[in-house]
Tab-separated table of N, CA and C in Angstrom:
chain	number	residue	atom	x	y	z
A	113	UNK	N	-106.635	143.972	68.774
A	113	UNK	CA	-107.646	142.959	68.896
A	113	UNK	C	-107.063	141.685	69.501
A	114	UNK	N	-105.859	141.325	69.070
A	114	UNK	CA	-105.172	140.140	69.564
A	114	UNK	C	-104.953	140.246	71.068
A	115	UNK	N	-104.670	141.465	71.546
A	115	UNK	CA	-104.444	141.684	72.967
A	115	UNK	C	-105.738	141.478	73.769
A	116	UNK	N	-106.878	141.902	73.202
A	116	UNK	CA	-108.155	141.730	73.879
A	116	UNK	C	-108.525	140.253	73.999
A	117	UNK	N	-108.229	139.478	72.990
A	117	UNK	CA	-108.523	138.042	73.028
A	117	UNK	C	-107.669	137.367	74.096
A	118	UNK	N	-106.407	137.743	74.183
A	118	UNK	CA	-105.530	137.162	75.198
A	118	UNK	C	-106.024	137.504	76.607
A	119	UNK	N	-106.468	138.731	76.830
A	119	UNK	CA	-106.959	139.149	78.135
A	119	UNK	C	-108.235	138.384	78.480
A	120	UNK	N	-109.108	138.224	77.485
A	120	UNK	CA	-110.365	137.500	77.717
A	120	UNK	C	-110.075	136.037	78.039
A	121	UNK	N	-109.174	135.405	77.283
A	121	UNK	CA	-108.824	134.003	77.547
A	121	UNK	C	-108.149	133.846	78.906
A	122	UNK	N	-107.299	134.773	79.247
A	122	UNK	CA	-106.631	134.730	80.541
A	122	UNK	C	-107.644	134.890	81.677
A	123	UNK	N	-108.635	135.754	81.486
A	123	UNK	CA	-109.691	135.942	82.492
A	123	UNK	C	-110.502	134.661	82.672
A	124	UNK	N	-110.908	134.036	81.554
A	124	UNK	CA	-111.661	132.777	81.639
A	124	UNK	C	-110.838	131.666	82.273
A	125	UNK	N	-109.552	131.587	81.953
A	125	UNK	CA	-108.690	130.549	82.512
A	125	UNK	C	-108.530	130.731	84.019
A	126	UNK	N	-108.318	131.983	84.457
A	126	UNK	CA	-108.164	132.209	85.895
A	126	UNK	C	-109.479	131.949	86.629
A	127	UNK	N	-110.608	132.323	86.037
A	127	UNK	CA	-111.911	132.052	86.638
A	127	UNK	C	-112.157	130.546	86.739
A	128	UNK	N	-111.787	129.804	85.700
A	128	UNK	CA	-111.945	128.351	85.689
A	128	UNK	C	-111.065	127.696	86.766
A	129	UNK	N	-109.839	128.136	86.916
A	129	UNK	CA	-108.927	127.581	87.915
A	129	UNK	C	-109.396	127.897	89.331
A	130	UNK	N	-109.874	129.093	89.566
A	130	UNK	CA	-110.338	129.473	90.894
A	130	UNK	C	-111.607	128.719	91.278
A	131	UNK	N	-112.494	128.503	90.336
A	131	UNK	CA	-113.736	127.795	90.662
A	131	UNK	C	-113.477	126.309	90.880
A	132	UNK	N	-112.425	125.780	90.315
A	132	UNK	CA	-112.085	124.370	90.521
A	132	UNK	C	-111.596	124.099	91.934
A	133	UNK	N	-111.103	125.082	92.654
A	133	UNK	CA	-110.609	124.918	94.012
A	133	UNK	C	-111.708	125.072	95.057
A	134	UNK	N	-112.838	125.597	94.679
A	134	UNK	CA	-113.923	125.834	95.634
A	134	UNK	C	-114.588	124.513	95.996
A	135	UNK	N	-114.674	124.257	97.305
A	135	UNK	CA	-115.332	123.040	97.774
A	135	UNK	C	-116.662	123.433	98.384
A	136	UNK	N	-117.712	122.842	97.850
A	136	UNK	CA	-119.063	123.115	98.340
A	136	UNK	C	-119.223	122.489	99.717
A	137	UNK	N	-119.775	123.216	100.700
A	137	UNK	CA	-119.943	122.630	102.037
A	137	UNK	C	-121.027	121.543	102.023
A	138	UNK	N	-120.786	120.472	102.781
A	138	UNK	CA	-121.751	119.387	102.910
A	138	UNK	C	-122.598	119.678	104.144
A	139	UNK	N	-123.867	120.011	103.925
A	139	UNK	CA	-124.733	120.433	105.019
A	139	UNK	C	-125.042	119.301	105.989
A	140	UNK	N	-125.031	118.055	105.541
A	140	UNK	CA	-125.402	116.936	106.389
A	140	UNK	C	-124.212	116.286	107.090
A	141	UNK	N	-123.012	116.580	106.655
A	141	UNK	CA	-121.823	115.929	107.211
A	141	UNK	C	-121.696	116.162	108.709
A	142	UNK	N	-121.939	117.384	109.155
A	142	UNK	CA	-121.811	117.693	110.578
A	142	UNK	C	-123.038	117.262	111.376
A	143	UNK	N	-124.172	117.131	110.707
A	143	UNK	CA	-125.400	116.764	111.405
A	143	UNK	C	-125.517	115.264	111.641
A	144	UNK	N	-125.073	114.474	110.702
A	144	UNK	CA	-125.238	113.027	110.772
A	144	UNK	C	-123.903	112.351	111.042
A	145	UNK	N	-123.753	111.830	112.230
A	145	UNK	CA	-122.573	111.048	112.540
A	145	UNK	C	-123.036	109.673	112.981
A	146	UNK	N	-122.442	108.658	112.412
A	146	UNK	CA	-122.837	107.291	112.719
A	146	UNK	C	-121.720	106.604	113.481
A	147	UNK	N	-122.090	105.965	114.571
A	147	UNK	CA	-121.113	105.220	115.350
A	147	UNK	C	-121.077	103.744	114.952
A	148	UNK	N	-122.012	103.334	114.118
A	148	UNK	CA	-122.092	101.947	113.677
A	148	UNK	C	-123.535	101.500	113.568
A	149	UNK	N	-123.718	100.271	113.147
A	149	UNK	CA	-125.060	99.731	112.967
A	149	UNK	C	-125.637	99.260	114.296
A	150	UNK	N	-126.964	99.370	114.415
A	150	UNK	CA	-127.666	98.924	115.610
A	150	UNK	C	-128.861	98.072	115.196
A	151	UNK	N	-129.325	97.263	116.125
A	151	UNK	CA	-130.536	96.478	115.900
A	151	UNK	C	-131.753	97.391	116.026
A	152	UNK	N	-132.847	97.012	115.393
A	152	UNK	CA	-134.081	97.784	115.451
A	152	UNK	C	-135.194	96.906	116.004
A	153	UNK	N	-135.818	97.327	117.099
A	153	UNK	CA	-136.943	96.580	117.670
A	153	UNK	C	-138.191	96.940	116.875
A	154	UNK	N	-138.806	95.925	116.263
A	154	UNK	CA	-140.016	96.151	115.470
A	154	UNK	C	-141.249	96.141	116.362
A	155	UNK	N	-141.370	95.113	117.203
A	155	UNK	CA	-142.549	94.960	118.053
A	155	UNK	C	-142.111	94.420	119.410
A	156	UNK	N	-142.765	94.899	120.457
A	156	UNK	CA	-142.521	94.417	121.815
A	156	UNK	C	-143.875	94.111	122.431
A	157	UNK	N	-144.021	92.894	123.000
A	157	UNK	CA	-145.296	92.521	123.613
A	157	UNK	C	-145.062	91.524	124.725
A	158	UNK	N	-146.070	91.390	125.604
A	158	UNK	CA	-145.982	90.514	126.772
A	158	UNK	C	-146.897	89.311	126.610
A	159	UNK	N	-146.521	88.192	127.247
A	159	UNK	CA	-147.372	87.010	127.278
A	159	UNK	C	-146.928	85.912	126.342
A	160	UNK	N	-147.804	84.931	126.187
A	160	UNK	CA	-147.499	83.772	125.336
A	160	UNK	C	-147.918	83.994	123.891
A	161	UNK	N	-149.017	84.714	123.690
A	161	UNK	CA	-149.503	84.986	122.341
A	161	UNK	C	-149.817	86.465	122.206
A	162	UNK	N	-149.799	86.939	120.976
A	162	UNK	CA	-150.152	88.333	120.722
A	162	UNK	C	-151.657	88.494	120.892
A	163	UNK	N	-152.043	89.579	121.541
A	163	UNK	CA	-153.455	89.888	121.736
A	163	UNK	C	-153.779	91.147	120.944
A	164	UNK	N	-154.854	91.055	120.136
A	164	UNK	CA	-155.261	92.184	119.309
A	164	UNK	C	-156.622	92.694	119.755
A	165	UNK	N	-156.839	93.999	119.612
A	165	UNK	CA	-158.143	94.588	119.919
A	165	UNK	C	-159.103	94.266	118.780
A	166	UNK	N	-160.370	94.659	118.947
A	166	UNK	CA	-161.364	94.425	117.898
A	166	UNK	C	-160.997	95.155	116.608
A	167	UNK	N	-160.271	96.251	116.736
A	167	UNK	CA	-159.846	97.018	115.557
A	167	UNK	C	-158.581	96.449	114.922
A	168	UNK	N	-158.043	95.382	115.497
A	168	UNK	CA	-156.841	94.762	114.938
A	168	UNK	C	-155.542	95.369	115.405
A	169	UNK	N	-155.588	96.135	116.483
A	169	UNK	CA	-154.382	96.783	117.022
A	169	UNK	C	-153.770	95.875	118.082
A	170	UNK	N	-152.445	95.681	117.997
A	170	UNK	CA	-151.738	94.851	118.972
A	170	UNK	C	-151.819	95.482	120.354
A	171	UNK	N	-152.189	94.677	121.342
A	171	UNK	CA	-152.244	95.110	122.732
A	171	UNK	C	-150.963	94.604	123.409
A	172	UNK	N	-149.936	95.442	123.534
A	172	UNK	CA	-148.651	94.967	124.036
A	172	UNK	C	-148.617	94.677	125.534
A	173	UNK	N	-149.429	95.360	126.318
A	173	UNK	CA	-149.422	95.171	127.768
A	173	UNK	C	-150.450	94.137	128.194
A	174	UNK	N	-150.246	93.537	129.372
A	174	UNK	CA	-151.197	92.557	129.902
A	174	UNK	C	-151.334	92.741	131.408
A	175	UNK	N	-152.370	92.099	131.964
A	175	UNK	CA	-152.580	92.066	133.402
A	175	UNK	C	-152.457	90.627	133.857
A	176	UNK	N	-151.612	90.382	134.880
A	176	UNK	CA	-151.355	89.020	135.366
A	176	UNK	C	-151.444	88.990	136.887
A	177	UNK	N	-151.427	87.790	137.448
A	177	UNK	CA	-151.360	87.645	138.898
A	177	UNK	C	-149.979	88.056	139.375
A	178	UNK	N	-149.901	88.548	140.604
A	178	UNK	CA	-148.609	88.970	141.139
A	178	UNK	C	-147.673	87.765	141.273
A	179	UNK	N	-146.406	88.010	141.126
A	179	UNK	CA	-145.316	87.035	141.266
A	179	UNK	C	-145.314	85.938	140.206
A	180	UNK	N	-146.036	86.114	139.101
A	180	UNK	CA	-145.973	85.126	138.024
A	180	UNK	C	-144.886	85.515	137.031
A	181	UNK	N	-144.422	84.547	136.285
A	181	UNK	CA	-143.398	84.804	135.273
A	181	UNK	C	-144.073	85.116	133.946
A	182	UNK	N	-143.630	86.178	133.329
A	182	UNK	CA	-144.202	86.651	132.067
A	182	UNK	C	-143.073	86.759	131.049
A	183	UNK	N	-143.372	86.380	129.801
A	183	UNK	CA	-142.393	86.532	128.731
A	183	UNK	C	-142.500	87.913	128.098
A	184	UNK	N	-141.358	88.585	127.995
A	184	UNK	CA	-141.258	89.815	127.226
A	184	UNK	C	-140.762	89.374	125.851
A	185	UNK	N	-141.601	89.524	124.837
A	185	UNK	CA	-141.276	89.085	123.487
A	185	UNK	C	-140.744	90.253	122.679
A	186	UNK	N	-139.528	90.101	122.178
A	186	UNK	CA	-138.888	91.152	121.391
A	186	UNK	C	-138.762	90.650	119.956
A	187	UNK	N	-139.411	91.332	119.042
A	187	UNK	CA	-139.242	91.054	117.612
A	187	UNK	C	-138.336	92.156	117.075
A	188	UNK	N	-137.229	91.774	116.450
A	188	UNK	CA	-136.260	92.776	116.020
A	188	UNK	C	-135.595	92.363	114.715
A	189	UNK	N	-134.964	93.318	114.075
A	189	UNK	CA	-134.146	93.076	112.891
A	189	UNK	C	-132.749	93.618	113.172
A	190	UNK	N	-131.764	93.001	112.548
A	190	UNK	CA	-130.399	93.462	112.734
A	190	UNK	C	-129.535	92.995	111.569
A	191	UNK	N	-128.690	93.885	111.107
A	191	UNK	CA	-127.750	93.540	110.041
A	191	UNK	C	-126.453	92.970	110.601
A	192	UNK	N	-126.238	93.139	111.896
A	192	UNK	CA	-125.020	92.628	112.520
A	192	UNK	C	-125.402	91.709	113.680
A	193	UNK	N	-124.433	90.994	114.175
A	193	UNK	CA	-124.684	90.043	115.268
A	193	UNK	C	-125.107	90.773	116.543
A	194	UNK	N	-125.928	90.090	117.331
A	194	UNK	CA	-126.429	90.648	118.581
A	194	UNK	C	-125.677	90.037	119.745
A	195	UNK	N	-125.358	90.853	120.730
A	195	UNK	CA	-124.610	90.426	121.910
A	195	UNK	C	-125.552	89.997	123.035
A	196	UNK	N	-126.551	90.843	123.358
A	196	UNK	CA	-127.448	90.547	124.476
A	196	UNK	C	-128.734	91.347	124.392
A	197	UNK	N	-129.680	90.951	125.247
A	197	UNK	CA	-130.969	91.615	125.367
A	197	UNK	C	-131.097	92.104	126.804
A	198	UNK	N	-131.573	93.329	126.975
A	198	UNK	CA	-131.712	93.900	128.315
A	198	UNK	C	-133.150	94.332	128.541
A	199	UNK	N	-133.642	94.056	129.740
A	199	UNK	CA	-134.968	94.495	130.152
A	199	UNK	C	-134.794	95.391	131.380
A	200	UNK	N	-135.382	96.582	131.328
A	200	UNK	CA	-135.367	97.542	132.424
A	200	UNK	C	-136.798	97.741	132.903
A	201	UNK	N	-136.954	98.216	134.133
A	201	UNK	CA	-138.286	98.542	134.637
A	201	UNK	C	-138.270	99.931	135.243
A	202	UNK	N	-139.458	100.547	135.256
A	202	UNK	CA	-139.640	101.859	135.875
A	202	UNK	C	-141.103	101.994	136.258
A	203	UNK	N	-141.382	102.884	137.170
A	203	UNK	CA	-142.759	103.107	137.615
A	203	UNK	C	-143.584	103.799	136.532
A	204	UNK	N	-142.946	104.659	135.760
A	204	UNK	CA	-143.613	105.369	134.665
A	204	UNK	C	-142.699	105.356	133.444
A	205	UNK	N	-143.208	105.822	132.314
A	205	UNK	CA	-142.393	105.844	131.094
A	205	UNK	C	-141.235	106.829	131.185
A	206	UNK	N	-141.338	107.810	132.080
A	206	UNK	CA	-140.253	108.786	132.239
A	206	UNK	C	-139.492	108.592	133.540
A	207	UNK	N	-139.826	107.530	134.294
A	207	UNK	CA	-139.176	107.280	135.571
A	207	UNK	C	-137.769	106.723	135.423
A	208	UNK	N	-137.079	106.640	136.540
A	208	UNK	CA	-135.720	106.090	136.571
A	208	UNK	C	-135.789	104.595	136.286
A	209	UNK	N	-134.969	104.147	135.342
A	209	UNK	CA	-134.988	102.747	134.933
A	209	UNK	C	-134.007	101.914	135.755
A	210	UNK	N	-134.448	100.701	136.086
A	210	UNK	CA	-133.627	99.746	136.811
A	210	UNK	C	-133.468	98.506	135.947
A	211	UNK	N	-132.247	98.002	135.814
A	211	UNK	CA	-132.015	96.792	135.034
A	211	UNK	C	-132.655	95.603	135.737
A	212	UNK	N	-133.541	94.895	135.039
A	212	UNK	CA	-134.236	93.742	135.599
A	212	UNK	C	-133.493	92.459	135.254
A	213	UNK	N	-133.180	92.290	133.971
A	213	UNK	CA	-132.498	91.070	133.531
A	213	UNK	C	-131.738	91.316	132.239
A	214	UNK	N	-130.739	90.491	132.035
A	214	UNK	CA	-129.960	90.493	130.801
A	214	UNK	C	-129.929	89.065	130.280
A	215	UNK	N	-130.185	88.905	128.997
A	215	UNK	CA	-130.179	87.584	128.375
A	215	UNK	C	-129.166	87.591	127.241
A	216	UNK	N	-128.169	86.690	127.282
A	216	UNK	CA	-127.201	86.666	126.187
A	216	UNK	C	-127.858	86.184	124.893
A	217	UNK	N	-127.311	86.600	123.778
A	217	UNK	CA	-127.827	86.181	122.473
A	217	UNK	C	-127.623	84.682	122.295
A	218	UNK	N	-128.421	84.108	121.421
A	218	UNK	CA	-128.308	82.682	121.142
A	218	UNK	C	-129.631	81.968	121.286
A	219	UNK	N	-130.596	82.585	121.950
A	219	UNK	CA	-131.899	81.951	122.133
A	219	UNK	C	-132.930	82.470	121.134
A	220	UNK	N	-132.551	83.455	120.332
A	220	UNK	CA	-133.497	84.027	119.388
A	220	UNK	C	-133.697	83.100	118.197
A	221	UNK	N	-134.875	83.207	117.583
A	221	UNK	CA	-135.219	82.401	116.413
A	221	UNK	C	-135.658	83.335	115.308
A	222	UNK	N	-135.342	82.966	114.075
A	222	UNK	CA	-135.762	83.775	112.933
A	222	UNK	C	-137.138	83.318	112.490
A	223	UNK	N	-138.077	84.250	112.402
A	223	UNK	CA	-139.429	83.959	111.950
A	223	UNK	C	-139.539	84.421	110.504
A	224	UNK	N	-139.600	83.463	109.570
A	224	UNK	CA	-139.609	83.815	108.149
A	224	UNK	C	-140.897	84.530	107.747
A	225	UNK	N	-141.988	84.275	108.459
A	225	UNK	CA	-143.242	84.960	108.144
A	225	UNK	C	-143.173	86.431	108.543
A	226	UNK	N	-142.643	86.702	109.713
A	226	UNK	CA	-142.498	88.085	110.186
A	226	UNK	C	-141.276	88.766	109.582
A	227	UNK	N	-140.329	87.975	109.130
A	227	UNK	CA	-139.025	88.438	108.641
A	227	UNK	C	-138.282	89.208	109.727
A	228	UNK	N	-138.420	88.747	110.954
A	228	UNK	CA	-137.761	89.317	112.130
A	228	UNK	C	-137.212	88.189	112.986
A	229	UNK	N	-136.290	88.534	113.857
A	229	UNK	CA	-135.859	87.615	114.900
A	229	UNK	C	-136.794	87.807	116.081
A	230	UNK	N	-137.043	86.739	116.826
A	230	UNK	CA	-137.924	86.807	117.986
A	230	UNK	C	-137.211	86.160	119.163
A	231	UNK	N	-137.236	86.833	120.313
A	231	UNK	CA	-136.646	86.283	121.525
A	231	UNK	C	-137.628	86.497	122.665
A	232	UNK	N	-137.720	85.504	123.555
A	232	UNK	CA	-138.573	85.595	124.736
A	232	UNK	C	-137.676	85.740	125.959
A	233	UNK	N	-137.901	86.799	126.698
A	233	UNK	CA	-137.123	87.062	127.912
A	233	UNK	C	-138.076	86.935	129.101
A	234	UNK	N	-137.881	85.917	129.969
A	234	UNK	CA	-138.772	85.767	131.119
A	234	UNK	C	-138.494	86.820	132.196
A	235	UNK	N	-139.596	87.392	132.708
A	235	UNK	CA	-139.531	88.420	133.750
A	235	UNK	C	-140.583	88.090	134.790
A	236	UNK	N	-140.254	88.284	136.052
A	236	UNK	CA	-141.200	88.021	137.146
A	236	UNK	C	-142.025	89.280	137.418
A	237	UNK	N	-143.343	89.094	137.507
A	237	UNK	CA	-144.249	90.204	137.810
A	237	UNK	C	-144.027	90.660	139.246
A	238	UNK	N	-144.354	91.908	139.562
A	238	UNK	CA	-144.180	92.411	140.936
A	238	UNK	C	-144.994	91.607	141.947
A	239	UNK	N	-144.533	91.577	143.192
A	239	UNK	CA	-145.235	90.874	144.267
A	239	UNK	C	-146.473	91.637	144.729
A	240	UNK	N	-146.468	92.928	144.536
A	240	UNK	CA	-147.569	93.774	144.973
A	240	UNK	C	-148.760	93.632	144.038
A	241	UNK	N	-149.958	93.519	144.629
A	241	UNK	CA	-151.175	93.440	143.829
A	241	UNK	C	-151.596	94.828	143.370
A	242	UNK	N	-152.306	94.873	142.239
A	242	UNK	CA	-152.845	96.105	141.673
A	242	UNK	C	-151.739	97.139	141.416
A	243	UNK	N	-150.661	96.676	140.836
A	243	UNK	CA	-149.510	97.543	140.545
A	243	UNK	C	-149.284	97.605	139.045
A	244	UNK	N	-148.797	98.723	138.585
A	244	UNK	CA	-148.467	98.908	137.172
A	244	UNK	C	-146.967	99.156	137.055
A	245	UNK	N	-146.341	98.476	136.108
A	245	UNK	CA	-144.893	98.569	135.922
A	245	UNK	C	-144.600	98.695	134.433
A	246	UNK	N	-143.746	99.620	134.069
A	246	UNK	CA	-143.371	99.806	132.675
A	246	UNK	C	-142.060	99.058	132.440
A	247	UNK	N	-142.051	98.163	131.431
A	247	UNK	CA	-140.853	97.402	131.073
A	247	UNK	C	-140.290	97.941	129.762
A	248	UNK	N	-138.996	98.147	129.752
A	248	UNK	CA	-138.298	98.652	128.572
A	248	UNK	C	-137.386	97.563	128.041
A	249	UNK	N	-137.359	97.380	126.732
A	249	UNK	CA	-136.475	96.390	126.111
A	249	UNK	C	-135.431	97.096	125.259
A	250	UNK	N	-134.257	96.478	125.201
A	250	UNK	CA	-133.135	97.029	124.452
A	250	UNK	C	-132.332	95.866	123.882
A	251	UNK	N	-131.895	95.976	122.637
A	251	UNK	CA	-131.066	94.960	122.004
A	251	UNK	C	-129.682	95.561	121.810
A	252	UNK	N	-128.656	94.871	122.320
A	252	UNK	CA	-127.284	95.369	122.225
A	252	UNK	C	-126.544	94.552	121.168
A	253	UNK	N	-125.981	95.234	120.185
A	253	UNK	CA	-125.256	94.575	119.102
A	253	UNK	C	-123.829	94.232	119.542
A	254	UNK	N	-123.145	93.443	118.721
A	254	UNK	CA	-121.759	93.045	119.017
A	254	UNK	C	-120.818	94.243	119.141
A	255	UNK	N	-121.165	95.359	118.489
A	255	UNK	CA	-120.324	96.558	118.590
A	255	UNK	C	-120.655	97.390	119.831
A	256	UNK	N	-121.446	96.799	120.767
A	256	UNK	CA	-121.855	97.417	122.036
A	256	UNK	C	-122.781	98.622	121.880
A	257	UNK	N	-123.385	98.798	120.710
A	257	UNK	CA	-124.336	99.877	120.515
A	257	UNK	C	-125.741	99.341	120.770
A	258	UNK	N	-126.500	99.981	121.679
A	258	UNK	CA	-127.867	99.521	121.971
A	258	UNK	C	-128.877	100.069	120.970
A	259	UNK	N	-129.958	99.340	120.816
A	259	UNK	CA	-131.066	99.808	119.988
A	259	UNK	C	-131.838	100.892	120.731
A	260	UNK	N	-132.766	101.513	120.058
A	260	UNK	CA	-133.708	102.396	120.742
A	260	UNK	C	-134.597	101.525	121.615
A	261	UNK	N	-134.998	102.053	122.747
A	261	UNK	CA	-135.830	101.271	123.662
A	261	UNK	C	-137.290	101.309	123.246
A	262	UNK	N	-137.975	100.206	123.493
A	262	UNK	CA	-139.427	100.111	123.349
A	262	UNK	C	-139.966	99.734	124.722
A	263	UNK	N	-141.210	100.106	125.016
A	263	UNK	CA	-141.749	99.776	126.329
A	263	UNK	C	-143.148	99.187	126.251
A	264	UNK	N	-143.499	98.428	127.279
A	264	UNK	CA	-144.829	97.844	127.461
A	264	UNK	C	-145.186	97.978	128.943
A	265	UNK	N	-146.483	97.877	129.243
A	265	UNK	CA	-146.930	98.020	130.621
A	265	UNK	C	-147.421	96.672	131.145
A	266	UNK	N	-146.905	96.288	132.295
A	266	UNK	CA	-147.291	95.053	132.979
A	266	UNK	C	-148.073	95.452	134.233
A	267	UNK	N	-149.298	94.938	134.335
A	267	UNK	CA	-150.137	95.239	135.501
A	267	UNK	C	-150.425	93.948	136.252
A	268	UNK	N	-150.563	94.061	137.577
A	268	UNK	CA	-150.930	92.907	138.379
A	268	UNK	C	-152.393	93.044	138.814
A	269	UNK	N	-153.047	91.895	138.939
A	269	UNK	CA	-154.451	91.873	139.348
A	269	UNK	C	-154.642	92.392	140.770
A	270	UNK	N	-155.797	92.998	141.047
A	270	UNK	CA	-156.060	93.477	142.409
A	270	UNK	C	-156.291	92.329	143.388
């Protein structure tokens, strides 16, 4: 009987030691890799004031006269310092983007009501009448990581 107890205890001890060495695989470790923190654009809109539809939906795009200067307003949040703001343009949302302007950080203001930073980036409307242009905004953090892009449509009067 004493021998059976020793064998049983030895079996439990070896099972306990072997299970202690097993490392459970982390399913998300390979899927999620972070290069650092980035800014997040909350809202992007054109003009001097926000325009809302009758249903209360923000109308981000506007129609202006050709060759006028329009403000691209970027409302964003960021846990780290921001380096610059970039505006790109393209003929369509999937078209090739061209850098229009870059604005260094320092002109943004914190809006306590929105709880976001707000920056106005001036952009010149196209010279061509009755044209539609898609503008993309991007916020680049001090670690050189850009935010996800947001876009708005700028149209010129016929």
